[in-house]
Amino acid sequence: MNHNDVILEVQDLKTYFNTDDGIVKAVDGVSFTLAKGETLGIVGESGCGKSVANLSILRLIPSPPGRIVGGEILFHDRPVLKMSKRELRALRGNQISMIFQDPMTSLNPFLRISTQVTETLRLHQGLDRMEALDKGIDTLRMVGIPNPEKRIDDYPHQFSGGMRQRAMIAMALSCNPEILIADEPTTALDVTIQAQILEIIKELSVQLNTAVILITHDLGVVSGMCDKICVMYAGRIVERAPTDDLFAAPKHPYTQGLIQSVPRLDRSSRERLYSISGAPPSLIDMPDCCPFHPRCEHAMDICRKKYPGETALTDRHRVSCWLFGEAAAEGGARG
């Protein structure tokens, strides 16, 4: 990938939350890049830090209790963490947009869809009310809402769950952003509508040449949507690779467990589904060791003492695990 194509760089990002029980290290040293028109999948179990990492990109972390304590976020080489409130307002919804996790609660129930769709257009593109309304209708039509010229004046409760999610996508894409962050965009939707929503995002990202960050726990979603994948666990990225490489040869035991957990049509219906043993760790005051070691069948003594550095298996495939690189050279007693 040509460095000139990179539009977003996240470097060693750390976002912590102060609680009565201690410091929650929700994101603890995350780094990744995103190129123009590229689709990046960020996957992992609930609570691993996927959403917090991407809310940090737009500086939407509630403070207190949250705060970005370290790292750098560069959008076209501009440091987002140093932007003024005015610069952030120009960035959010215009150059970087986000589809939030729950379509049922993300829309304001007291405002008509027309008000919510046109607000961004009037703010960022300087359109008058009628111009913004016309473009809002075109955007709703683009995402597959029937009779948009009539439905645009409805309230959110008059839309089904799938139509609300389409409206959210329309709002996010109305200003043709360079980056679309989709946070679990199919939550609470049935399987048929999920497929339609994902297809809309995929088609529009190609049509508008928009880069997409897709946050999900569903590996089936990223397999058909993403160019590359970052696997997160306990606030850190444990493996990153192009999608085909990751599914063909997953290296981290956690990634292997996630892939084994996906139901497959070529398995017997009587065969018990695989599940990763144990539960994700608490992120409060975590020690500097591999957080996956209590659940890992390959755990060694060094896994309990020190966090593994990132090892480059190929130019595009990297993993943080003591089974590779430095650990493989050093060796380690298995426990």
mmCIF file of C-alpha atoms in Angstrom:
data_model
loop_
_atom_site.group_PDB
_atom_site.id
_atom_site.type_symbol
_atom_site.label_atom_id
_atom_site.label_comp_id
_atom_site.label_asym_id
_atom_site.label_seq_id
_atom_site.Cartn_x
_atom_site.Cartn_y
_atom_site.Cartn_z
ATOM 1 C CA MET A 1 0.000 0.000 0.000
ATOM 2 C CA ASN A 2 1.310 3.409 -1.015
ATOM 3 C CA HIS A 3 1.726 5.679 2.009
ATOM 4 C CA ASN A 4 0.172 8.488 -0.031
ATOM 5 C CA ASP A 5 -3.101 6.521 -0.066
ATOM 6 C CA VAL A 6 -3.309 6.432 3.760
ATOM 7 C CA ILE A 7 -5.901 8.882 5.073
ATOM 8 C CA LEU A 8 -6.067 7.772 8.722
ATOM 9 C CA GLU A 9 -3.272 6.681 11.053
ATOM 10 C CA VAL A 10 -3.886 5.594 14.633
ATOM 11 C CA GLN A 11 -0.638 5.226 16.572
ATOM 12 C CA ASP A 12 -0.366 3.648 20.046
ATOM 13 C CA LEU A 13 -3.791 4.979 21.094
ATOM 14 C CA LYS A 14 -4.621 4.655 24.809
ATOM 15 C CA THR A 15 -8.045 5.505 26.233
ATOM 16 C CA TYR A 16 -8.639 4.926 29.948
ATOM 17 C CA PHE A 17 -11.634 5.341 32.252
ATOM 18 C CA ASN A 18 -11.369 6.271 35.912
ATOM 19 C CA THR A 19 -13.753 4.250 38.091
ATOM 20 C CA ASP A 20 -14.220 3.728 41.815
ATOM 21 C CA ASP A 21 -12.624 0.290 41.440
ATOM 22 C CA GLY A 22 -9.578 1.461 39.478
ATOM 23 C CA ILE A 23 -8.456 2.462 35.998
ATOM 24 C CA VAL A 24 -10.130 0.650 33.112
ATOM 25 C CA LYS A 25 -7.673 0.408 30.217
ATOM 26 C CA ALA A 26 -10.344 0.117 27.518
ATOM 27 C CA VAL A 27 -7.853 0.835 24.715
ATOM 28 C CA ASP A 28 -4.234 0.187 25.563
ATOM 29 C CA GLY A 29 -1.860 0.816 22.671
ATOM 30 C CA VAL A 30 -3.889 0.334 19.482
ATOM 31 C CA SER A 31 -2.343 1.157 16.092
ATOM 32 C CA PHE A 32 -3.710 0.790 12.568
ATOM 33 C CA THR A 33 -3.929 2.599 9.230
ATOM 34 C CA LEU A 34 -6.756 3.112 6.757
ATOM 35 C CA ALA A 35 -6.347 3.889 3.046
ATOM 36 C CA LYS A 36 -8.778 5.663 0.751
ATOM 37 C CA GLY A 37 -11.602 3.341 -0.321
ATOM 38 C CA GLU A 38 -10.411 0.539 1.969
ATOM 39 C CA THR A 39 -12.628 -1.464 4.318
ATOM 40 C CA LEU A 40 -11.113 -2.409 7.690
ATOM 41 C CA GLY A 41 -12.811 -4.847 10.036
ATOM 42 C CA ILE A 42 -12.219 -4.645 13.790
ATOM 43 C CA VAL A 43 -13.468 -7.788 15.519
ATOM 44 C CA GLY A 44 -13.526 -9.200 19.018
ATOM 45 C CA GLU A 45 -15.793 -10.113 21.905
ATOM 46 C CA SER A 46 -17.958 -7.528 23.644
ATOM 47 C CA GLY A 47 -15.927 -5.287 25.937
ATOM 48 C CA CYS A 48 -12.619 -5.674 24.075
ATOM 49 C CA GLY A 49 -12.407 -1.953 23.240
ATOM 50 C CA LYS A 50 -13.586 -1.894 19.596
ATOM 51 C CA SER A 51 -16.162 0.868 19.992
ATOM 52 C CA VAL A 52 -14.058 2.945 22.397
ATOM 53 C CA ALA A 53 -11.147 2.952 19.938
ATOM 54 C CA ASN A 54 -13.334 4.338 17.182
ATOM 55 C CA LEU A 55 -15.179 6.817 19.393
ATOM 56 C CA SER A 56 -11.711 8.082 20.307
ATOM 57 C CA ILE A 57 -11.038 8.838 16.626
ATOM 58 C CA LEU A 58 -13.869 11.385 16.707
ATOM 59 C CA ARG A 59 -13.046 12.419 20.286
ATOM 60 C CA LEU A 60 -16.486 11.382 21.484
ATOM 61 C CA ILE A 61 -15.247 9.800 24.719
ATOM 62 C CA PRO A 62 -17.268 11.177 27.685
ATOM 63 C CA SER A 63 -14.933 13.065 30.013
ATOM 64 C CA PRO A 64 -15.077 12.385 32.870
ATOM 65 C CA PRO A 65 -14.671 9.452 33.361
ATOM 66 C CA GLY A 66 -12.897 8.746 30.068
ATOM 67 C CA ARG A 67 -9.731 10.321 28.710
ATOM 68 C CA ILE A 68 -7.294 9.707 25.890
ATOM 69 C CA VAL A 69 -4.002 9.381 27.754
ATOM 70 C CA GLY A 70 -1.615 8.621 24.925
ATOM 71 C CA GLY A 71 -1.026 8.026 21.257
ATOM 72 C CA GLU A 72 -1.751 9.945 18.106
ATOM 73 C CA ILE A 73 -4.587 10.083 15.559
ATOM 74 C CA LEU A 74 -3.703 11.554 12.171
ATOM 75 C CA PHE A 75 -6.289 12.372 9.505
ATOM 76 C CA HIS A 76 -4.440 13.397 6.341
ATOM 77 C CA ASP A 77 -1.456 14.006 8.648
ATOM 78 C CA ARG A 78 -3.532 16.436 10.756
ATOM 79 C CA PRO A 79 -3.419 15.590 14.505
ATOM 80 C CA VAL A 80 -7.033 15.031 15.569
ATOM 81 C CA LEU A 81 -6.144 15.101 19.280
ATOM 82 C CA LYS A 82 -4.908 18.677 18.907
ATOM 83 C CA MET A 83 -7.896 19.982 16.942
ATOM 84 C CA SER A 84 -10.013 22.817 18.323
ATOM 85 C CA LYS A 85 -13.759 22.398 18.897
ATOM 86 C CA ARG A 86 -14.414 24.277 15.678
ATOM 87 C CA GLU A 87 -12.126 21.976 13.698
ATOM 88 C CA LEU A 88 -13.782 18.909 15.234
ATOM 89 C CA ARG A 89 -17.237 20.166 14.253
ATOM 90 C CA ALA A 90 -15.994 20.508 10.672
ATOM 91 C CA LEU A 91 -14.572 16.959 10.821
ATOM 92 C CA ARG A 92 -17.467 15.071 12.400
ATOM 93 C CA GLY A 93 -20.249 14.104 10.039
ATOM 94 C CA ASN A 94 -18.505 15.793 7.131
ATOM 95 C CA GLN A 95 -15.132 14.117 6.591
ATOM 96 C CA ILE A 96 -15.561 11.264 9.095
ATOM 97 C CA SER A 97 -19.060 9.937 9.838
ATOM 98 C CA MET A 98 -20.278 7.245 12.195
ATOM 99 C CA ILE A 99 -23.234 4.860 12.238
ATOM 100 C CA PHE A 100 -23.884 4.257 15.911
ATOM 101 C CA GLN A 101 -24.604 0.862 17.399
ATOM 102 C CA ASP A 102 -28.341 0.917 18.094
ATOM 103 C CA PRO A 103 -30.650 2.324 15.380
ATOM 104 C CA MET A 104 -33.579 2.164 17.799
ATOM 105 C CA THR A 105 -32.112 4.833 20.074
ATOM 106 C CA SER A 106 -29.709 6.772 17.833
ATOM 107 C CA LEU A 107 -32.449 8.867 16.221
ATOM 108 C CA ASN A 108 -34.147 11.644 18.197
ATOM 109 C CA PRO A 109 -37.764 10.472 18.682
ATOM 110 C CA PHE A 110 -39.056 14.064 18.921
ATOM 111 C CA LEU A 111 -37.697 15.232 15.544
ATOM 112 C CA ARG A 112 -38.878 14.307 12.073
ATOM 113 C CA ILE A 113 -36.501 12.337 9.864
ATOM 114 C CA SER A 114 -36.305 15.378 7.565
ATOM 115 C CA THR A 115 -34.891 17.541 10.360
ATOM 116 C CA GLN A 116 -32.280 14.968 11.309
ATOM 117 C CA VAL A 117 -31.174 14.158 7.751
ATOM 118 C CA THR A 118 -30.926 17.784 6.602
ATOM 119 C CA GLU A 119 -29.181 19.165 9.707
ATOM 120 C CA THR A 120 -25.766 17.892 8.629
ATOM 121 C CA LEU A 121 -26.250 19.109 5.060
ATOM 122 C CA ARG A 122 -27.145 22.618 6.163
ATOM 123 C CA LEU A 123 -24.289 22.776 8.657
ATOM 124 C CA HIS A 124 -21.462 21.396 6.516
ATOM 125 C CA GLN A 125 -22.536 22.193 2.950
ATOM 126 C CA GLY A 126 -24.302 25.508 3.522
ATOM 127 C CA LEU A 127 -27.510 24.428 1.745
ATOM 128 C CA ASP A 128 -30.776 26.236 2.382
ATOM 129 C CA ARG A 129 -33.771 24.344 3.745
ATOM 130 C CA MET A 130 -35.259 23.309 0.368
ATOM 131 C CA GLU A 131 -31.897 22.332 -1.144
ATOM 132 C CA ALA A 132 -31.070 20.231 1.912
ATOM 133 C CA LEU A 133 -34.528 18.621 1.795
ATOM 134 C CA ASP A 134 -34.117 17.675 -1.871
ATOM 135 C CA LYS A 135 -30.686 16.158 -1.222
ATOM 136 C CA GLY A 136 -32.031 14.396 1.889
ATOM 137 C CA ILE A 137 -34.761 12.778 -0.227
ATOM 138 C CA ASP A 138 -32.164 11.657 -2.785
ATOM 139 C CA THR A 139 -30.026 10.191 0.004
ATOM 140 C CA LEU A 140 -32.959 8.247 1.476
ATOM 141 C CA ARG A 141 -33.734 6.926 -1.995
ATOM 142 C CA MET A 142 -30.081 5.883 -2.370
ATOM 143 C CA VAL A 143 -30.273 3.686 0.743
ATOM 144 C CA GLY A 144 -33.473 1.995 -0.426
ATOM 145 C CA ILE A 145 -36.255 3.720 1.528
ATOM 146 C CA PRO A 146 -39.460 3.576 -0.591
ATOM 147 C CA ASN A 147 -41.381 6.800 -1.311
ATOM 148 C CA PRO A 148 -38.710 8.946 0.355
ATOM 149 C CA GLU A 149 -40.469 12.211 -0.577
ATOM 150 C CA LYS A 150 -43.340 11.128 1.692
ATOM 151 C CA ARG A 151 -41.448 9.184 4.375
ATOM 152 C CA ILE A 152 -38.922 11.953 5.039
ATOM 153 C CA ASP A 153 -41.513 13.810 7.131
ATOM 154 C CA ASP A 154 -42.213 10.772 9.344
ATOM 155 C CA TYR A 155 -41.024 10.435 12.930
ATOM 156 C CA PRO A 156 -38.581 7.626 13.845
ATOM 157 C CA HIS A 157 -41.324 5.552 15.536
ATOM 158 C CA GLN A 158 -43.055 5.312 12.142
ATOM 159 C CA PHE A 159 -39.999 3.546 10.696
ATOM 160 C CA SER A 160 -39.190 -0.138 11.152
ATOM 161 C CA GLY A 161 -35.835 -1.124 12.639
ATOM 162 C CA GLY A 162 -34.339 -1.735 9.195
ATOM 163 C CA MET A 163 -35.612 1.593 7.872
ATOM 164 C CA ARG A 164 -34.181 3.424 10.891
ATOM 165 C CA GLN A 165 -30.812 1.884 10.178
ATOM 166 C CA ARG A 166 -31.108 2.945 6.528
ATOM 167 C CA ALA A 167 -31.916 6.473 7.706
ATOM 168 C CA MET A 168 -28.805 6.399 9.909
ATOM 169 C CA ILE A 169 -26.705 5.343 6.910
ATOM 170 C CA ALA A 170 -28.273 8.125 4.837
ATOM 171 C CA MET A 171 -27.386 10.688 7.525
ATOM 172 C CA ALA A 172 -23.823 9.384 7.759
ATOM 173 C CA LEU A 173 -23.234 9.428 3.987
ATOM 174 C CA SER A 174 -25.128 12.612 3.128
ATOM 175 C CA CYS A 175 -21.942 14.734 3.007
ATOM 176 C CA ASN A 176 -19.909 12.089 1.130
ATOM 177 C CA PRO A 177 -17.386 11.552 3.963
ATOM 178 C CA GLU A 178 -13.971 10.086 3.317
ATOM 179 C CA ILE A 179 -14.361 7.652 6.243
ATOM 180 C CA LEU A 180 -17.477 5.857 7.507
ATOM 181 C CA ILE A 181 -17.263 4.164 10.915
ATOM 182 C CA ALA A 182 -19.985 1.508 11.240
ATOM 183 C CA ASP A 183 -20.339 0.341 14.847
ATOM 184 C CA GLU A 184 -22.198 -2.988 14.860
ATOM 185 C CA PRO A 185 -24.542 -1.668 12.129
ATOM 186 C CA THR A 186 -26.762 -4.760 12.151
ATOM 187 C CA THR A 187 -27.482 -4.903 15.901
ATOM 188 C CA ALA A 188 -31.099 -5.883 16.752
ATOM 189 C CA LEU A 189 -31.988 -6.543 13.099
ATOM 190 C CA ASP A 190 -33.162 -9.867 11.691
ATOM 191 C CA VAL A 191 -30.880 -11.825 9.393
ATOM 192 C CA THR A 192 -32.528 -10.775 6.118
ATOM 193 C CA ILE A 193 -32.365 -7.063 6.988
ATOM 194 C CA GLN A 194 -28.777 -7.478 8.233
ATOM 195 C CA ALA A 195 -27.747 -8.752 4.806
ATOM 196 C CA GLN A 196 -29.503 -5.841 3.089
ATOM 197 C CA ILE A 197 -27.854 -3.247 5.351
ATOM 198 C CA LEU A 198 -24.384 -4.707 4.807
ATOM 199 C CA GLU A 199 -24.936 -4.802 1.058
ATOM 200 C CA ILE A 200 -25.978 -1.138 1.091
ATOM 201 C CA ILE A 201 -22.820 -0.148 2.998
ATOM 202 C CA LYS A 202 -20.657 -2.219 0.651
ATOM 203 C CA GLU A 203 -22.210 -0.810 -2.535
ATOM 204 C CA LEU A 204 -22.155 2.801 -1.377
ATOM 205 C CA SER A 205 -18.552 2.589 -0.173
ATOM 206 C CA VAL A 206 -17.545 1.497 -3.672
ATOM 207 C CA GLN A 207 -19.797 4.045 -5.365
ATOM 208 C CA LEU A 208 -18.598 6.971 -3.233
ATOM 209 C CA ASN A 209 -15.011 5.651 -2.739
ATOM 210 C CA THR A 210 -15.536 5.906 1.015
ATOM 211 C CA ALA A 211 -13.186 4.093 3.400
ATOM 212 C CA VAL A 212 -15.053 2.016 6.002
ATOM 213 C CA ILE A 213 -14.177 0.860 9.515
ATOM 214 C CA LEU A 214 -16.569 -1.977 10.341
ATOM 215 C CA ILE A 215 -16.819 -2.851 14.049
ATOM 216 C CA THR A 216 -18.351 -6.249 14.751
ATOM 217 C CA HIS A 217 -18.061 -9.479 16.711
ATOM 218 C CA ASP A 218 -19.296 -11.479 13.703
ATOM 219 C CA LEU A 219 -16.499 -12.972 11.620
ATOM 220 C CA GLY A 220 -19.044 -13.958 8.983
ATOM 221 C CA VAL A 221 -19.690 -10.249 8.366
ATOM 222 C CA VAL A 222 -16.050 -9.229 7.944
ATOM 223 C CA SER A 223 -15.227 -12.188 5.702
ATOM 224 C CA GLY A 224 -17.398 -10.819 2.911
ATOM 225 C CA MET A 225 -16.999 -7.102 3.582
ATOM 226 C CA CYS A 226 -13.430 -6.236 4.560
ATOM 227 C CA ASP A 227 -10.050 -5.922 2.856
ATOM 228 C CA LYS A 228 -8.148 -6.422 6.110
ATOM 229 C CA ILE A 229 -8.960 -7.322 9.711
ATOM 230 C CA CYS A 230 -7.690 -6.339 13.149
ATOM 231 C CA VAL A 231 -8.553 -8.759 15.949
ATOM 232 C CA MET A 232 -8.863 -7.075 19.354
ATOM 233 C CA TYR A 233 -8.669 -8.615 22.802
ATOM 234 C CA ALA A 234 -8.623 -6.798 26.157
ATOM 235 C CA GLY A 235 -7.950 -3.382 24.667
ATOM 236 C CA ARG A 236 -5.178 -4.390 22.255
ATOM 237 C CA ILE A 237 -4.854 -5.679 18.706
ATOM 238 C CA VAL A 238 -3.552 -9.249 18.895
ATOM 239 C CA GLU A 239 -3.513 -10.036 15.164
ATOM 240 C CA ARG A 240 -3.836 -8.082 11.918
ATOM 241 C CA ALA A 241 -3.810 -9.334 8.344
ATOM 242 C CA PRO A 242 -5.581 -9.150 4.978
ATOM 243 C CA THR A 243 -8.909 -10.958 5.238
ATOM 244 C CA ASP A 244 -7.965 -13.912 3.036
ATOM 245 C CA ASP A 245 -4.673 -14.436 4.881
ATOM 246 C CA LEU A 246 -6.328 -14.302 8.295
ATOM 247 C CA PHE A 247 -8.972 -16.893 7.453
ATOM 248 C CA ALA A 248 -6.522 -19.128 5.593
ATOM 249 C CA ALA A 249 -3.895 -19.161 8.359
ATOM 250 C CA PRO A 250 -4.976 -17.582 11.679
ATOM 251 C CA LYS A 251 -2.020 -17.530 14.079
ATOM 252 C CA HIS A 252 -3.121 -16.152 17.450
ATOM 253 C CA PRO A 253 -4.931 -18.766 19.582
ATOM 254 C CA TYR A 254 -7.731 -16.241 20.178
ATOM 255 C CA THR A 255 -8.244 -15.686 16.437
ATOM 256 C CA GLN A 256 -8.245 -19.443 15.902
ATOM 257 C CA GLY A 257 -10.894 -19.794 18.612
ATOM 258 C CA LEU A 258 -13.098 -17.116 17.060
ATOM 259 C CA ILE A 259 -12.956 -18.776 13.648
ATOM 260 C CA GLN A 260 -13.657 -22.223 15.122
ATOM 261 C CA SER A 261 -16.692 -20.764 16.918
ATOM 262 C CA VAL A 262 -18.427 -19.811 13.653
ATOM 263 C CA PRO A 263 -21.177 -22.303 12.702
ATOM 264 C CA ARG A 264 -20.424 -24.078 9.423
ATOM 265 C CA LEU A 265 -22.744 -25.745 6.911
ATOM 266 C CA ASP A 266 -20.243 -28.535 6.233
ATOM 267 C CA ARG A 267 -20.409 -29.747 9.850
ATOM 268 C CA SER A 268 -22.907 -32.187 11.266
ATOM 269 C CA SER A 269 -25.954 -30.549 12.855
ATOM 270 C CA ARG A 270 -25.382 -32.823 15.853
ATOM 271 C CA GLU A 271 -21.815 -31.637 16.333
ATOM 272 C CA ARG A 272 -21.405 -29.392 19.363
ATOM 273 C CA LEU A 273 -20.339 -25.837 18.511
ATOM 274 C CA TYR A 274 -16.844 -24.877 19.635
ATOM 275 C CA SER A 275 -16.530 -22.220 22.316
ATOM 276 C CA ILE A 276 -13.481 -20.535 23.825
ATOM 277 C CA SER A 277 -13.167 -21.585 27.451
ATOM 278 C CA GLY A 278 -13.305 -19.035 30.255
ATOM 279 C CA ALA A 279 -14.342 -15.388 30.018
ATOM 280 C CA PRO A 280 -12.672 -12.114 28.980
ATOM 281 C CA PRO A 281 -10.592 -10.543 31.763
ATOM 282 C CA SER A 282 -11.448 -7.449 33.754
ATOM 283 C CA LEU A 283 -9.733 -4.406 32.247
ATOM 284 C CA ILE A 284 -9.265 -2.749 35.641
ATOM 285 C CA ASP A 285 -5.583 -2.337 36.576
ATOM 286 C CA MET A 286 -4.499 -5.152 34.256
ATOM 287 C CA PRO A 287 -1.001 -6.566 34.820
ATOM 288 C CA ASP A 288 1.499 -6.371 31.949
ATOM 289 C CA CYS A 289 1.137 -9.950 30.758
ATOM 290 C CA CYS A 290 -0.769 -11.706 27.998
ATOM 291 C CA PRO A 291 -4.444 -11.283 29.031
ATOM 292 C CA PHE A 292 -5.478 -14.355 27.034
ATOM 293 C CA HIS A 293 -3.210 -16.803 28.888
ATOM 294 C CA PRO A 294 -5.898 -18.104 31.347
ATOM 295 C CA ARG A 295 -7.980 -19.227 28.350
ATOM 296 C CA CYS A 296 -5.126 -20.416 26.116
ATOM 297 C CA GLU A 297 -4.173 -24.077 25.766
ATOM 298 C CA HIS A 298 -0.700 -23.032 24.557
ATOM 299 C CA ALA A 299 0.117 -20.790 27.544
ATOM 300 C CA MET A 300 3.757 -20.695 28.695
ATOM 301 C CA ASP A 301 5.418 -19.244 31.786
ATOM 302 C CA ILE A 302 6.457 -16.108 29.911
ATOM 303 C CA CYS A 303 2.804 -15.465 28.959
ATOM 304 C CA ARG A 304 2.027 -14.879 32.649
ATOM 305 C CA LYS A 305 4.916 -12.437 33.104
ATOM 306 C CA LYS A 306 5.199 -10.193 30.051
ATOM 307 C CA TYR A 307 3.039 -8.939 27.185
ATOM 308 C CA PRO A 308 4.314 -10.162 23.781
ATOM 309 C CA GLY A 309 5.544 -7.673 21.230
ATOM 310 C CA GLU A 310 4.175 -7.652 17.697
ATOM 311 C CA THR A 311 5.855 -10.080 15.290
ATOM 312 C CA ALA A 312 5.768 -9.605 11.512
ATOM 313 C CA LEU A 313 5.034 -13.012 9.987
ATOM 314 C CA THR A 314 4.848 -11.454 6.498
ATOM 315 C CA ASP A 315 4.777 -7.904 5.176
ATOM 316 C CA ARG A 316 1.031 -7.755 5.878
ATOM 317 C CA HIS A 317 0.427 -10.342 8.636
ATOM 318 C CA ARG A 318 1.360 -9.464 12.233
ATOM 319 C CA VAL A 319 0.614 -11.175 15.523
ATOM 320 C CA SER A 320 1.237 -10.485 19.221
ATOM 321 C CA CYS A 321 1.839 -13.909 20.735
ATOM 322 C CA TRP A 322 4.735 -15.587 22.526
ATOM 323 C CA LEU A 323 4.413 -18.581 20.187
ATOM 324 C CA PHE A 324 6.087 -16.490 17.489
ATOM 325 C CA GLY A 325 9.062 -14.240 16.980
ATOM 326 C CA GLU A 326 11.012 -13.317 20.098
ATOM 327 C CA ALA A 327 9.242 -15.897 22.251
ATOM 328 C CA ALA A 328 9.857 -18.701 19.792
ATOM 329 C CA ALA A 329 13.537 -17.775 19.805
ATOM 330 C CA GLU A 330 13.731 -17.515 23.586
ATOM 331 C CA GLY A 331 11.605 -20.577 24.211
ATOM 332 C CA GLY A 332 9.440 -20.883 27.269
ATOM 333 C CA ALA A 333 8.273 -23.499 29.690
ATOM 334 C CA ARG A 334 4.708 -24.533 28.986
ATOM 335 C CA GLY A 335 2.299 -24.399 31.911
#
